[in-house]
Structures are given as C-alpha cells and as structure tokens.
JSON list of C-alpha atoms in Angstrom, two decimals:
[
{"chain": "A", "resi": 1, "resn": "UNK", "atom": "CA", "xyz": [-63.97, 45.26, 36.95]},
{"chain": "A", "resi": 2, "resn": "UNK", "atom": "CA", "xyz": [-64.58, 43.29, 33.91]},
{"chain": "A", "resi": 3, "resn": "UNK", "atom": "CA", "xyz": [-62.44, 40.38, 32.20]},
{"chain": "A", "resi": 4, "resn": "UNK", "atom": "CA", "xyz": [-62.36, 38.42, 29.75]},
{"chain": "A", "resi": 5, "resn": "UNK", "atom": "CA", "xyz": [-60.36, 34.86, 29.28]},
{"chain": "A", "resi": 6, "resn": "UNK", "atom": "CA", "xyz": [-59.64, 32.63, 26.31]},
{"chain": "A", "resi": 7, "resn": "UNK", "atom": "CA", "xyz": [-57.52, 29.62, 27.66]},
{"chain": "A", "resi": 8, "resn": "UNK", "atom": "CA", "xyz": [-56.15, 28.79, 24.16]},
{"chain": "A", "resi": 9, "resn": "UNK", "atom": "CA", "xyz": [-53.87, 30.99, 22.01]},
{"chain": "A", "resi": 10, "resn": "UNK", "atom": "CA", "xyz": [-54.34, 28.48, 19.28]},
{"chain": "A", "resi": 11, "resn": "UNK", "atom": "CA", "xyz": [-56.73, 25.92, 18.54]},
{"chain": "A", "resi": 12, "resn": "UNK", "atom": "CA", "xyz": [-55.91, 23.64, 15.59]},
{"chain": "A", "resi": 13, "resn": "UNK", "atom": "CA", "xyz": [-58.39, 21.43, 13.53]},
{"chain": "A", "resi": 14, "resn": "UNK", "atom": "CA", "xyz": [-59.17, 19.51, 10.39]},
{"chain": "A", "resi": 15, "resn": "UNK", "atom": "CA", "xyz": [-61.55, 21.06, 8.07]},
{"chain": "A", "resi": 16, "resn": "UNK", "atom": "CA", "xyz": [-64.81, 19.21, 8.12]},
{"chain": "A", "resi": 17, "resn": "UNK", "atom": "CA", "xyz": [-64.34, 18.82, 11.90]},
{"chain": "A", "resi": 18, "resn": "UNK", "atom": "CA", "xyz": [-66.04, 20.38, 14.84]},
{"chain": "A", "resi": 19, "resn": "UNK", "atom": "CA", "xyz": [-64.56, 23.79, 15.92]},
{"chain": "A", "resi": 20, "resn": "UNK", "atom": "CA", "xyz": [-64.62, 25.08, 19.48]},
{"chain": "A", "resi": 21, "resn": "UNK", "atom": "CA", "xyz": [-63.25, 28.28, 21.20]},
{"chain": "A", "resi": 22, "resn": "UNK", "atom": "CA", "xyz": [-63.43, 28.90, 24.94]},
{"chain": "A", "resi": 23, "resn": "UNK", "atom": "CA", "xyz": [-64.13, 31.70, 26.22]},
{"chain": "A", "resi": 24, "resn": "UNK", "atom": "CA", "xyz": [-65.00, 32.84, 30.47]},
{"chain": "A", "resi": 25, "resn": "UNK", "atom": "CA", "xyz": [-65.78, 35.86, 31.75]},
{"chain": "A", "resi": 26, "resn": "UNK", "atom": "CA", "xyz": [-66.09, 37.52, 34.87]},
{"chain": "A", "resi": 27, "resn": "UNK", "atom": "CA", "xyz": [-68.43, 40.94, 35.49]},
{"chain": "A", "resi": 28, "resn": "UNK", "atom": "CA", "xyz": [-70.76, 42.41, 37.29]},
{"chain": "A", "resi": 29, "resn": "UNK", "atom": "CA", "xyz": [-74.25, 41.87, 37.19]},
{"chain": "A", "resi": 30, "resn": "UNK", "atom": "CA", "xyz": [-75.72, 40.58, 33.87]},
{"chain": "A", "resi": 31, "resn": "UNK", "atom": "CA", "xyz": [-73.55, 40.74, 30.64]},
{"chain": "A", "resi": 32, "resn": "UNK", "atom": "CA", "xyz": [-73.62, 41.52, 27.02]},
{"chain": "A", "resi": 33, "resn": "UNK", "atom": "CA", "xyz": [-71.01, 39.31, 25.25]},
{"chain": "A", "resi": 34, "resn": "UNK", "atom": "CA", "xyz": [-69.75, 38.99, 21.64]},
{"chain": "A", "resi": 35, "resn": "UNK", "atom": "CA", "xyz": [-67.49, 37.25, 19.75]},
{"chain": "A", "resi": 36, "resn": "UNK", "atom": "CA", "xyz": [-65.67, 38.96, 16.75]},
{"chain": "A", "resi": 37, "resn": "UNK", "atom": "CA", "xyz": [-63.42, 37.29, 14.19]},
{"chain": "A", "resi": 38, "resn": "UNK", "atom": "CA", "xyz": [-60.33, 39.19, 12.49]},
{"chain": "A", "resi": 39, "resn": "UNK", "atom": "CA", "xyz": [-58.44, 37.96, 9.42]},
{"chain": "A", "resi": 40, "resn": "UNK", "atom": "CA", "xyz": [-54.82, 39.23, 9.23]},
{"chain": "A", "resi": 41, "resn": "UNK", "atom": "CA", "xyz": [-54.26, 43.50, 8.69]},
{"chain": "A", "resi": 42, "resn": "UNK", "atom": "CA", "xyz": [-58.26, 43.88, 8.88]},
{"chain": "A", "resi": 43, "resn": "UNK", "atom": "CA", "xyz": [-60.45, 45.43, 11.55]},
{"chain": "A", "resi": 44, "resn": "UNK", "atom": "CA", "xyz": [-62.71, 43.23, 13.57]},
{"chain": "A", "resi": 45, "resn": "UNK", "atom": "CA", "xyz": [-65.78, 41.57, 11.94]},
{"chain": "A", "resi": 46, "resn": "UNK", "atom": "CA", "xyz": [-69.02, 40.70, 14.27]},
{"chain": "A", "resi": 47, "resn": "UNK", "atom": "CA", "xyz": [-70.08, 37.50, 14.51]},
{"chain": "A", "resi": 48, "resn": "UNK", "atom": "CA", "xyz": [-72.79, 37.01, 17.12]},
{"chain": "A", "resi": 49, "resn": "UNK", "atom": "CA", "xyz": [-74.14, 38.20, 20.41]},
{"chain": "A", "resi": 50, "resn": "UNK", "atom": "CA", "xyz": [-76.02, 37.51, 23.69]},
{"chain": "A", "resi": 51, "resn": "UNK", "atom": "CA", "xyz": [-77.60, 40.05, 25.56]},
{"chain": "A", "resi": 52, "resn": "UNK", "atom": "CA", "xyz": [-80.98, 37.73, 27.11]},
{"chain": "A", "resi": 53, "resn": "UNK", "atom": "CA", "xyz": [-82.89, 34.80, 26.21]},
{"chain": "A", "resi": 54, "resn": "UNK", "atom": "CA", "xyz": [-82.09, 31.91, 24.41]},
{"chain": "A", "resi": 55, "resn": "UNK", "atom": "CA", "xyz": [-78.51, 30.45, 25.33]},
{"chain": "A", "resi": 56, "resn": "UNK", "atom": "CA", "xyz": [-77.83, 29.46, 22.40]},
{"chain": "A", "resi": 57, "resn": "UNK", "atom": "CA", "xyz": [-77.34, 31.88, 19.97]},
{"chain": "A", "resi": 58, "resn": "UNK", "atom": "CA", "xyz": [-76.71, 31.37, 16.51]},
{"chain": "A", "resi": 59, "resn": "UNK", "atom": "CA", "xyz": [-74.48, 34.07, 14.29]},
{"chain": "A", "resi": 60, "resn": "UNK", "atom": "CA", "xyz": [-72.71, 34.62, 11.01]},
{"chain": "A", "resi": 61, "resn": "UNK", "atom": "CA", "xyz": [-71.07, 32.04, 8.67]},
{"chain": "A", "resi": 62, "resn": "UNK", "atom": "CA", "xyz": [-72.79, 29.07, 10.43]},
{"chain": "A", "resi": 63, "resn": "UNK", "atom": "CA", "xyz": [-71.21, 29.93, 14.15]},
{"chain": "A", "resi": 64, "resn": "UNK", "atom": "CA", "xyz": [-72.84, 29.91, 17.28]},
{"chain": "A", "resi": 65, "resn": "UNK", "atom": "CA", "xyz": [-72.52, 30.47, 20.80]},
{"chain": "A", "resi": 66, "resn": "UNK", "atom": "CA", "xyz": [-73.58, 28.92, 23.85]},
{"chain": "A", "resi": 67, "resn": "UNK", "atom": "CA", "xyz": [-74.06, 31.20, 27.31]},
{"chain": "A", "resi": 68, "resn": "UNK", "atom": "CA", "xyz": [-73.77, 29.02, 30.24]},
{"chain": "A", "resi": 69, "resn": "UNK", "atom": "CA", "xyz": [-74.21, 31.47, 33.54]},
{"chain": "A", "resi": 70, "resn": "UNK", "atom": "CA", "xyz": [-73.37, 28.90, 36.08]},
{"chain": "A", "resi": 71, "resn": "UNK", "atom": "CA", "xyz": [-70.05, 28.21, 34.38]},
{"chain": "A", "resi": 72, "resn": "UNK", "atom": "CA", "xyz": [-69.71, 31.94, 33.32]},
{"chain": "A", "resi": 73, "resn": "UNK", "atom": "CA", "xyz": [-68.73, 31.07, 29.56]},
{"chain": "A", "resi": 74, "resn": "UNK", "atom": "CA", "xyz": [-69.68, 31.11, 26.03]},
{"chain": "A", "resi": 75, "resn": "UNK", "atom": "CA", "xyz": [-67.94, 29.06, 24.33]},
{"chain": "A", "resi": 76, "resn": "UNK", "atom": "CA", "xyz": [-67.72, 29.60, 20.43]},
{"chain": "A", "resi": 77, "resn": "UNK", "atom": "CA", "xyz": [-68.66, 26.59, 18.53]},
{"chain": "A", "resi": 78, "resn": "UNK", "atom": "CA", "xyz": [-69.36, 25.92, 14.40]},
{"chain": "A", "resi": 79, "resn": "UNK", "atom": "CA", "xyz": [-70.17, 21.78, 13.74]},
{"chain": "A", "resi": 80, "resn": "UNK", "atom": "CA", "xyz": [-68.18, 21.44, 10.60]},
{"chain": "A", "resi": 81, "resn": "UNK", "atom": "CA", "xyz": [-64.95, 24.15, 10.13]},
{"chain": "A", "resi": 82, "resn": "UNK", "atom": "CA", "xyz": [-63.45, 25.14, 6.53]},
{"chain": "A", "resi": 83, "resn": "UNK", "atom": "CA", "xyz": [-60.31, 26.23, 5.92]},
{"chain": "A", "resi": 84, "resn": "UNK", "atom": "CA", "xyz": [-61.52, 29.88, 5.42]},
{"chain": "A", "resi": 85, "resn": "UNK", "atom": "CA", "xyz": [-62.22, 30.36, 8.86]},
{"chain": "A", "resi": 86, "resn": "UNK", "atom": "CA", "xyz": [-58.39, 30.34, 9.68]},
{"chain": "A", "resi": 87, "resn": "UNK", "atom": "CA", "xyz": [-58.31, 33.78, 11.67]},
{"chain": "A", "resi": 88, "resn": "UNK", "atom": "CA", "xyz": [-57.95, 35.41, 15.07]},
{"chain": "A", "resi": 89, "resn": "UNK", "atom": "CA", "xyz": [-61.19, 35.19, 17.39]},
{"chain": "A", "resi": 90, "resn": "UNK", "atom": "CA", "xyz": [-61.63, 37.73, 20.06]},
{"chain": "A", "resi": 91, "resn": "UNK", "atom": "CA", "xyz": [-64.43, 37.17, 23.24]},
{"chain": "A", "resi": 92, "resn": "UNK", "atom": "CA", "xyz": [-65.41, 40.35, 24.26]},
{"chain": "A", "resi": 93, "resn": "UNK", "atom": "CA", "xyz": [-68.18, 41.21, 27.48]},
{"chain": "A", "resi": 94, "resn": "UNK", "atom": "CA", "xyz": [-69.74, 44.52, 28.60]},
{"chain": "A", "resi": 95, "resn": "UNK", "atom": "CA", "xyz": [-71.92, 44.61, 31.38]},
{"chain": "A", "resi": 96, "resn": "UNK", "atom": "CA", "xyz": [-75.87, 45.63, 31.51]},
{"chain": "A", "resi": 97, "resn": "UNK", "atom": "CA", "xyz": [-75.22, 48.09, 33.79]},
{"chain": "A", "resi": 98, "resn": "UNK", "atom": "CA", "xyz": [-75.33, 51.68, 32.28]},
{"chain": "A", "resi": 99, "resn": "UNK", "atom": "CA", "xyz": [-72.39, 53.13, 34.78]},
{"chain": "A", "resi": 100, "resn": "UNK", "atom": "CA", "xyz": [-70.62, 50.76, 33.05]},
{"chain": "A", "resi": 101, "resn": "UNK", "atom": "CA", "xyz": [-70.51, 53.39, 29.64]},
{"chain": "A", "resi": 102, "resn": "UNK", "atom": "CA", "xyz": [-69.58, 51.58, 26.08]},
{"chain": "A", "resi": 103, "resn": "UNK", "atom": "CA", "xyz": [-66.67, 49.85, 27.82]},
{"chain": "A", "resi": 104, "resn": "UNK", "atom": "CA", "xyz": [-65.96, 46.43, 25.54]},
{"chain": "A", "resi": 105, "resn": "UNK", "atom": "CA", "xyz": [-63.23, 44.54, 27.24]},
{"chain": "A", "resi": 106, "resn": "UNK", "atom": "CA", "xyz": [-61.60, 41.89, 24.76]},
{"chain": "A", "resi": 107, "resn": "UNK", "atom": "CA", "xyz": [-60.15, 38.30, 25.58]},
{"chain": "A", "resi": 108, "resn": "UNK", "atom": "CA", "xyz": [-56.56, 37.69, 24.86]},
{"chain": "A", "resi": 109, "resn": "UNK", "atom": "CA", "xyz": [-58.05, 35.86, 21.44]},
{"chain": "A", "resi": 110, "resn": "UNK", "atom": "CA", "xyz": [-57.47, 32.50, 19.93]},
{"chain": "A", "resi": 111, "resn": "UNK", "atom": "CA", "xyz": [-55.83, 31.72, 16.55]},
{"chain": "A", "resi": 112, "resn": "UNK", "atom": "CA", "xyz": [-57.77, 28.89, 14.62]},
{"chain": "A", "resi": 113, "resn": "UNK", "atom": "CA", "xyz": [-56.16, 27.06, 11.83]},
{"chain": "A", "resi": 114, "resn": "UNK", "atom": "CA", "xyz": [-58.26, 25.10, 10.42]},
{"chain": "A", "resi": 115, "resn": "UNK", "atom": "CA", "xyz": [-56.32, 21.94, 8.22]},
{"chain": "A", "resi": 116, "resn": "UNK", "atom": "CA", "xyz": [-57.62, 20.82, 4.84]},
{"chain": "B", "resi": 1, "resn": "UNK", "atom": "CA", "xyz": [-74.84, 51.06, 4.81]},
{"chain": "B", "resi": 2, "resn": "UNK", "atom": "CA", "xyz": [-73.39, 49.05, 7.67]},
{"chain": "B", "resi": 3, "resn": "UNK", "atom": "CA", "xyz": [-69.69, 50.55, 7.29]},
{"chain": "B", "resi": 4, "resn": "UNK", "atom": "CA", "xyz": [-66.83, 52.31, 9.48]},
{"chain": "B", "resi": 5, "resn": "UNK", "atom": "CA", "xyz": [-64.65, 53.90, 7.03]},
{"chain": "B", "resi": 6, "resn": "UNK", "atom": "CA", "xyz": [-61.16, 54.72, 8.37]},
{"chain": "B", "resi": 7, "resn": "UNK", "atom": "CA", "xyz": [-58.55, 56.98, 6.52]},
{"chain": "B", "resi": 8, "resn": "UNK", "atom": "CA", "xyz": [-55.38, 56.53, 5.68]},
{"chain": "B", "resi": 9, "resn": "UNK", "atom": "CA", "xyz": [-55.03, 52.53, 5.72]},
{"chain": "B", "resi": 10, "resn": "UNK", "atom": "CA", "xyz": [-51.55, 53.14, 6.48]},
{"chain": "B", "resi": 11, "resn": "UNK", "atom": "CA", "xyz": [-49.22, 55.94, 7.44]},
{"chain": "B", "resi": 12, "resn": "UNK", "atom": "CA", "xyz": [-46.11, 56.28, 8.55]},
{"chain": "B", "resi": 13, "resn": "UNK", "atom": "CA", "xyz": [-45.02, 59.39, 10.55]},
{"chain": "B", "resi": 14, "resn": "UNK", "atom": "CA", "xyz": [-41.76, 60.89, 12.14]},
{"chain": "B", "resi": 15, "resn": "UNK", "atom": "CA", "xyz": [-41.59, 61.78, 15.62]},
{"chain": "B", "resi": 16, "resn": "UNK", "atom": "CA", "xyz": [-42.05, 65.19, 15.19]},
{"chain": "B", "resi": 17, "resn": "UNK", "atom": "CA", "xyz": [-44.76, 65.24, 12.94]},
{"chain": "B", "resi": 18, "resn": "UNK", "atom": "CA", "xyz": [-48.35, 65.69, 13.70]},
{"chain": "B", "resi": 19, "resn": "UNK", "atom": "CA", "xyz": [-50.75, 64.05, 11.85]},
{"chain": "B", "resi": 20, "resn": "UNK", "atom": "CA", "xyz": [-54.92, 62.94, 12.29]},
{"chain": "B", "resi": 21, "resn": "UNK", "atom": "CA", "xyz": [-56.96, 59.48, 12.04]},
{"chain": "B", "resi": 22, "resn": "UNK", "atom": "CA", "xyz": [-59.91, 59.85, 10.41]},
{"chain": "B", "resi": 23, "resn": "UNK", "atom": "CA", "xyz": [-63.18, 57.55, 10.96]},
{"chain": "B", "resi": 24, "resn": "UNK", "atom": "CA", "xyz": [-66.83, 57.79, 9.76]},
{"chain": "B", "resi": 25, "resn": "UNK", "atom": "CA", "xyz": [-69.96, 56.03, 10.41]},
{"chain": "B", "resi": 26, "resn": "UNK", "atom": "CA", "xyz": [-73.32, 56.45, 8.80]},
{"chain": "B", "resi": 27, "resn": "UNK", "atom": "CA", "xyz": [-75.37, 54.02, 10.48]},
{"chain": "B", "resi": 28, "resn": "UNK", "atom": "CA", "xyz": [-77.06, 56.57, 13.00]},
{"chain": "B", "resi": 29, "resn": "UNK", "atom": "CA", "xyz": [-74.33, 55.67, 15.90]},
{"chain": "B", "resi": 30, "resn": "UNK", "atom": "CA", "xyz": [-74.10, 57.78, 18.96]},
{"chain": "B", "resi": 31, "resn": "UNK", "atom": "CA", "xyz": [-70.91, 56.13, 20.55]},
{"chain": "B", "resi": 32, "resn": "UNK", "atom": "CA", "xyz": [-67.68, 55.94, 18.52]},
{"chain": "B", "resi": 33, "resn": "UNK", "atom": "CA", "xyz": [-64.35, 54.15, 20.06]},
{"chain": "B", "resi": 34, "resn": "UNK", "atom": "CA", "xyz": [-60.87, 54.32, 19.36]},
{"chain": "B", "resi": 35, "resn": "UNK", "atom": "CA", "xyz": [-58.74, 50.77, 20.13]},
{"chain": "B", "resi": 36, "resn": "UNK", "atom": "CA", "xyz": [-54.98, 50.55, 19.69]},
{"chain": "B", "resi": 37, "resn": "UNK", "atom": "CA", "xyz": [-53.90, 46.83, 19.03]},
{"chain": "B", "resi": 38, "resn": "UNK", "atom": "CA", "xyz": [-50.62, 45.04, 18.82]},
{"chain": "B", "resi": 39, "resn": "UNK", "atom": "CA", "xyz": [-49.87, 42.46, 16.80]},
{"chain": "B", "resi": 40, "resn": "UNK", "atom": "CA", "xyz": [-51.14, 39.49, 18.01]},
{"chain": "B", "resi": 41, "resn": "UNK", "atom": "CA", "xyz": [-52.52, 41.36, 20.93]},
{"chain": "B", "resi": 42, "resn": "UNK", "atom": "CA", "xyz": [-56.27, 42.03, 21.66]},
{"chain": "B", "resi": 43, "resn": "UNK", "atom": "CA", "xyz": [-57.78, 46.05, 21.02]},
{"chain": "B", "resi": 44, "resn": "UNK", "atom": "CA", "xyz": [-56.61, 47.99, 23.77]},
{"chain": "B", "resi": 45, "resn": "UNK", "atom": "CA", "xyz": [-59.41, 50.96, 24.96]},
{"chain": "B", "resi": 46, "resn": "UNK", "atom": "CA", "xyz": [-58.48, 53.82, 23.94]},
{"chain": "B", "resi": 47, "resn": "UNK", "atom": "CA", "xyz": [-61.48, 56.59, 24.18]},
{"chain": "B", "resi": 48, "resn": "UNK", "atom": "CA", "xyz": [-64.87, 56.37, 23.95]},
{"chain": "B", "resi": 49, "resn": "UNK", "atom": "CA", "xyz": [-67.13, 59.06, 22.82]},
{"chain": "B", "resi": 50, "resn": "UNK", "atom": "CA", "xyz": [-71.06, 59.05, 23.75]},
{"chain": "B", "resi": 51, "resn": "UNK", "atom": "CA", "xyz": [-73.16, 61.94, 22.36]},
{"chain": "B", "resi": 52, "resn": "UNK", "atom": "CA", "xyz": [-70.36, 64.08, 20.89]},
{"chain": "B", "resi": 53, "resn": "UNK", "atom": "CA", "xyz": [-68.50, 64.01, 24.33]},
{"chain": "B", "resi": 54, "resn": "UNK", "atom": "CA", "xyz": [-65.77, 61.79, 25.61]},
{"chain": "B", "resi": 55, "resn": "UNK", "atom": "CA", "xyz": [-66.90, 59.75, 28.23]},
{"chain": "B", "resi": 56, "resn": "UNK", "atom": "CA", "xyz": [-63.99, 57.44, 28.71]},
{"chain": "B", "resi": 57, "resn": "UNK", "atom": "CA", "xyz": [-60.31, 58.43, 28.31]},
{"chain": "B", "resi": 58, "resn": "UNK", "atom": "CA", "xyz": [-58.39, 55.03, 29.34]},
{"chain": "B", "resi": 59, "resn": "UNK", "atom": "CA", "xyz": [-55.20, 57.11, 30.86]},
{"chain": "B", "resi": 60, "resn": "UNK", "atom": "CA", "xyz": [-54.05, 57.92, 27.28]},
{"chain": "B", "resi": 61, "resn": "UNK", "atom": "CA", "xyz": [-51.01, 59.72, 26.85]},
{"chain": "B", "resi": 62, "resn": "UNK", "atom": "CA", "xyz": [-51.93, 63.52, 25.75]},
{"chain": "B", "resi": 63, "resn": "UNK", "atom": "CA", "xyz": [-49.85, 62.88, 22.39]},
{"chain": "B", "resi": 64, "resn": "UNK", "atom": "CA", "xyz": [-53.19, 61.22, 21.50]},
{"chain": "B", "resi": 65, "resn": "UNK", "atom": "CA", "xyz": [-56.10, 63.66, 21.27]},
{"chain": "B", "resi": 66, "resn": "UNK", "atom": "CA", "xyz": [-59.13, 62.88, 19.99]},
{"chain": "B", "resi": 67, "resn": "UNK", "atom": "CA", "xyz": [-62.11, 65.13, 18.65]},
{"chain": "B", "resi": 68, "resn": "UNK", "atom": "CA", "xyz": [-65.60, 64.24, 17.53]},
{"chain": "B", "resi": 69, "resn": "UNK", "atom": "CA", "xyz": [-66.70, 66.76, 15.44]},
{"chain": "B", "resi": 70, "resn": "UNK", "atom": "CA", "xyz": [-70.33, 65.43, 14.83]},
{"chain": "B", "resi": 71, "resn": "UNK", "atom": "CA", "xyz": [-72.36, 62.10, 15.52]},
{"chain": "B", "resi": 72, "resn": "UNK", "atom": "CA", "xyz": [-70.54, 60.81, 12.03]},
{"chain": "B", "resi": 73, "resn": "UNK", "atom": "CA", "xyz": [-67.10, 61.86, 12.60]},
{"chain": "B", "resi": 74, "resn": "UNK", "atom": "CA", "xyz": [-64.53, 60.52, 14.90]},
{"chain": "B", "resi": 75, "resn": "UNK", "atom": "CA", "xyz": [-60.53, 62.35, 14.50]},
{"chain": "B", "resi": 76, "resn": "UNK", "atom": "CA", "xyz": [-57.81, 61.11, 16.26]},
{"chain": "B", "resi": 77, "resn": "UNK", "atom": "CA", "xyz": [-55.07, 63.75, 16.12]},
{"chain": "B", "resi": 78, "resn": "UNK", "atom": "CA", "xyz": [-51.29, 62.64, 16.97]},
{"chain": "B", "resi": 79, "resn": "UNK", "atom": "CA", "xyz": [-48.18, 64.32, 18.06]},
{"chain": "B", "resi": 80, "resn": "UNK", "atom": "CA", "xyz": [-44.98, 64.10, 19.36]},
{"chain": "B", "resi": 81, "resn": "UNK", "atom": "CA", "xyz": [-45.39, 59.79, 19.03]},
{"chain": "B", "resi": 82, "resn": "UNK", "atom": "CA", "xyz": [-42.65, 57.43, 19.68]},
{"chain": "B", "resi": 83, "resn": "UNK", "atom": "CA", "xyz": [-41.50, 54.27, 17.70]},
{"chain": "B", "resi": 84, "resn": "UNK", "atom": "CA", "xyz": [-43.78, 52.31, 20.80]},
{"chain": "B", "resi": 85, "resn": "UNK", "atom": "CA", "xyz": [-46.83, 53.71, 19.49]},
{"chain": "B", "resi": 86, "resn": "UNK", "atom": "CA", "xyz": [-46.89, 51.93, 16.31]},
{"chain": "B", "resi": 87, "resn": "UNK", "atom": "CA", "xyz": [-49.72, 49.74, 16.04]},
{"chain": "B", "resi": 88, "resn": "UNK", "atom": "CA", "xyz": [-53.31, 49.10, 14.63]},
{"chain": "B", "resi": 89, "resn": "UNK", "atom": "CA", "xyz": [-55.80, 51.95, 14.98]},
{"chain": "B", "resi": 90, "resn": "UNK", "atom": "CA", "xyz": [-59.04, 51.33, 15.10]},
{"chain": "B", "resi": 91, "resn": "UNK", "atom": "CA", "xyz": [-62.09, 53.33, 15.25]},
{"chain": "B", "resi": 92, "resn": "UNK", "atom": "CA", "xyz": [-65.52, 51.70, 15.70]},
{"chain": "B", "resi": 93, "resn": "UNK", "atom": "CA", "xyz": [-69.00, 52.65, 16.91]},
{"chain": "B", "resi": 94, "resn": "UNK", "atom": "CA", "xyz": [-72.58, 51.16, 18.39]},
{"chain": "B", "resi": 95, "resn": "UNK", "atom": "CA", "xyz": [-76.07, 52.33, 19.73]},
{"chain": "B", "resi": 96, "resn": "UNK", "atom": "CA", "xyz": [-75.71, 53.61, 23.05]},
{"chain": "B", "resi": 97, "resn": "UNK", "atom": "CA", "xyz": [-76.90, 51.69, 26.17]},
{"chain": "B", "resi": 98, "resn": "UNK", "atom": "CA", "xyz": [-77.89, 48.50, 24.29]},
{"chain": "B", "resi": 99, "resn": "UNK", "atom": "CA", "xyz": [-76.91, 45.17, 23.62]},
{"chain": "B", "resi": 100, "resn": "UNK", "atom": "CA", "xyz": [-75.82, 46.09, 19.98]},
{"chain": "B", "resi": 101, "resn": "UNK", "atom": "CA", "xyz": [-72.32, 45.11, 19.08]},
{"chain": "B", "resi": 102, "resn": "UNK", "atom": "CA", "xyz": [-70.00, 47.41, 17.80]},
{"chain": "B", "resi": 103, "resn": "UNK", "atom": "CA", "xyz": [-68.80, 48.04, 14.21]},
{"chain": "B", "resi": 104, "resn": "UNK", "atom": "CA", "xyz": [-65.14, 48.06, 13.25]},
{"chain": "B", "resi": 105, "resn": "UNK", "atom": "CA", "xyz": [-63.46, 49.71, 10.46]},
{"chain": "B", "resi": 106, "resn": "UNK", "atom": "CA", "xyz": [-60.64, 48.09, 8.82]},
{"chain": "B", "resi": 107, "resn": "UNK", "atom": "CA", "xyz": [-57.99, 50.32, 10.55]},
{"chain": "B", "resi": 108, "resn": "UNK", "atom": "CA", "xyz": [-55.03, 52.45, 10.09]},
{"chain": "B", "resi": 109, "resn": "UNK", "atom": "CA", "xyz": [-51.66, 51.04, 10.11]},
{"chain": "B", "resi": 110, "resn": "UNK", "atom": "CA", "xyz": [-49.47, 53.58, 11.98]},
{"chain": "B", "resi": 111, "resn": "UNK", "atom": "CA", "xyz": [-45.66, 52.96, 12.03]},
{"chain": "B", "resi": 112, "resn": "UNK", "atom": "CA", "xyz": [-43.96, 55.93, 13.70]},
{"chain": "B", "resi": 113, "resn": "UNK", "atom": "CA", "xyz": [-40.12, 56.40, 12.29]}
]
C-alpha cells in the first residue's frame, strides 16, 4: 500500500522568507510524486513533479522540490514566499508500477500563511 | 487547451432527488478520476476510469454511479444521497501509465438537504 505524510497542518511564515513543506512517503518500488496547491473553493492546481532524474526539480510560480530516496521525502521548498501563496498544499505519490492503475494517494496537506 | 471543465459549480439536492456531475477534458486524456474532499480534508479516491472502463471503484456506495460515455466525458450520476455526502466533487484526468500529473477541474459543490 501507498501513503503519503505531511507532518505539519500549518506552516506559518513572513513574506520574503524561505518557505518549506514536508512531505514522506512510503510505496513500493520507484515513485511518481507531485505536489499540488489549492486556494480556498477551487480544484487542485499542479505544481511540479518527479518521476526520474534530477532530484531537484523545479515547478510553477518559482517552487521546487527536492527527492531524497534515502530519507523517502520531497520536501516542497520556494527561497523567498509572497503573501499570494497563502493556500492548502497537498503531497501526492503513485508508484511506477503499472498494477498499481492511476491510483494518486494524497497527504493530509499543509496550510501556508504566508505574513506580509 | 489544458482545462477540466466541471458542471454545475454548485448544487444542492434533496435526498430523494437524483441528479448527475458532469466533467470534460480535451487534452487527449485516457484516464479520468472522480475525488470527494472534505473541507480541510485531502481528495478522497473515488473511481478511476482507464480507456472508457472503470478500473478502480474505491468501495463506493452504489448511490454514486459513474459513467464515461467517451474518452472526453466523465458523469457522475447520484441518488438516494444523505446530508454526509456533501462535499467537494472533483473530476480530473492524466495520460495513462506515465509520470504525467493529473488535471483538476475546479469542482462541484454538492450540499445534499
């Protein structure tokens, strides 16, 4: 079975500082992971992904990611946060393996509010 | 045209009604989802089609039926619901068997009355 964890349901910070949100996952074999963002009553917007290669992967609105496979996480990060990226962040991991089907399985998310 | 267009935005339904979700995709997607999230809660799994043909049904109550008419549409018919089954619908789809993320649409607000 797959899972997903995000340690922090909220992660406050002043704008202009570095943002981080942790994220650990557990699955078999290899995975594809993804982090999504969601401002309030809206669906869930993409922001990055890792499927092989690089660890550190770099995604929309100046985020990135880094995959760390002995530590099983990949952490969210973005060096200087604005106020505008006050939303809900969701981890989310499928595995490689094709048995597996389209099966996303979501973290619990984090709420980031980000303090001018 | 990189959108999932859901329909209504919001609806509101008595238990004894029956009424259908509606979600499109033109971006060439072969696997379309449904989630159900609470507030403050992550998407829950609902049903995944691959192909045209379900391929996961997470245990879903049979008041929740979906249909996938062609590789574009994605219907999610209800009946019978109860006040518990309020929530955020969404519908979203991805390339099959790849590394591609999945698009979201925007989601239907259901309350059930």
């Amino acid at each position: 079975a797959q899972s997903v964890a995000q340690p922090e349901d909220q992660v406050n910070v002043a704008e202009g500082n570095p943002l981080t949100v942790k994220c650990t996952y557990s699955v078999s074999g290899n995975p594809y992971l993804f982090w999504y963002v969601q401002y309030p009553n809206r669906g869930l917007q993409f922001l990055l992904k890792y499927i092989t290669g690089d660890n550190l992967v770099k995604g929309s609105y100046g985020f990135e990611a880094e995959f760390n496979k002995s530590q099983t996480s990949f952490h969210l990060k973005k060096p200087s946060a604005l106020v505008s990226d006050s939303a809900l962040y969701f981890c989310a991991v499928r595995p490689l393996i094709k048995a597996a089907g389209n099966k996303l399985t979501f973290g619990g998310g984090t709420r980031v509010l980000v303090k001018p | 045209d990189t959108e999932v267009t859901q329909t209504p935005k919001h609806l509101v339904m008595g238990m004894t009604n029956k009424k259908s979700l509606k979600c499109e995709q033109h971006m060439g997607h072969r696997a379309m989802y449904w989630y159900k999230q609470k507030a403050k809660k992550p998407p829950e799994l609902m049903f995944v089609y691959s192909y045209e043909k379900l391929s996961i049904n997470e245990s879903v109550p049979s008041r929740f039926s979906p249909e996938c008419p062609n590789s574009s549409l994605l219907n999610l018919h209800l009946h019978a619901l109860q006040p518990e089954d309020s929530a955020l619908y969404l519908c979203a789809s991805s390339q099959v068997g790849t590394g591609s993320g999945a698009f979201f649409g925007q989601g239907t607000r259901l309350t059930v009355v």
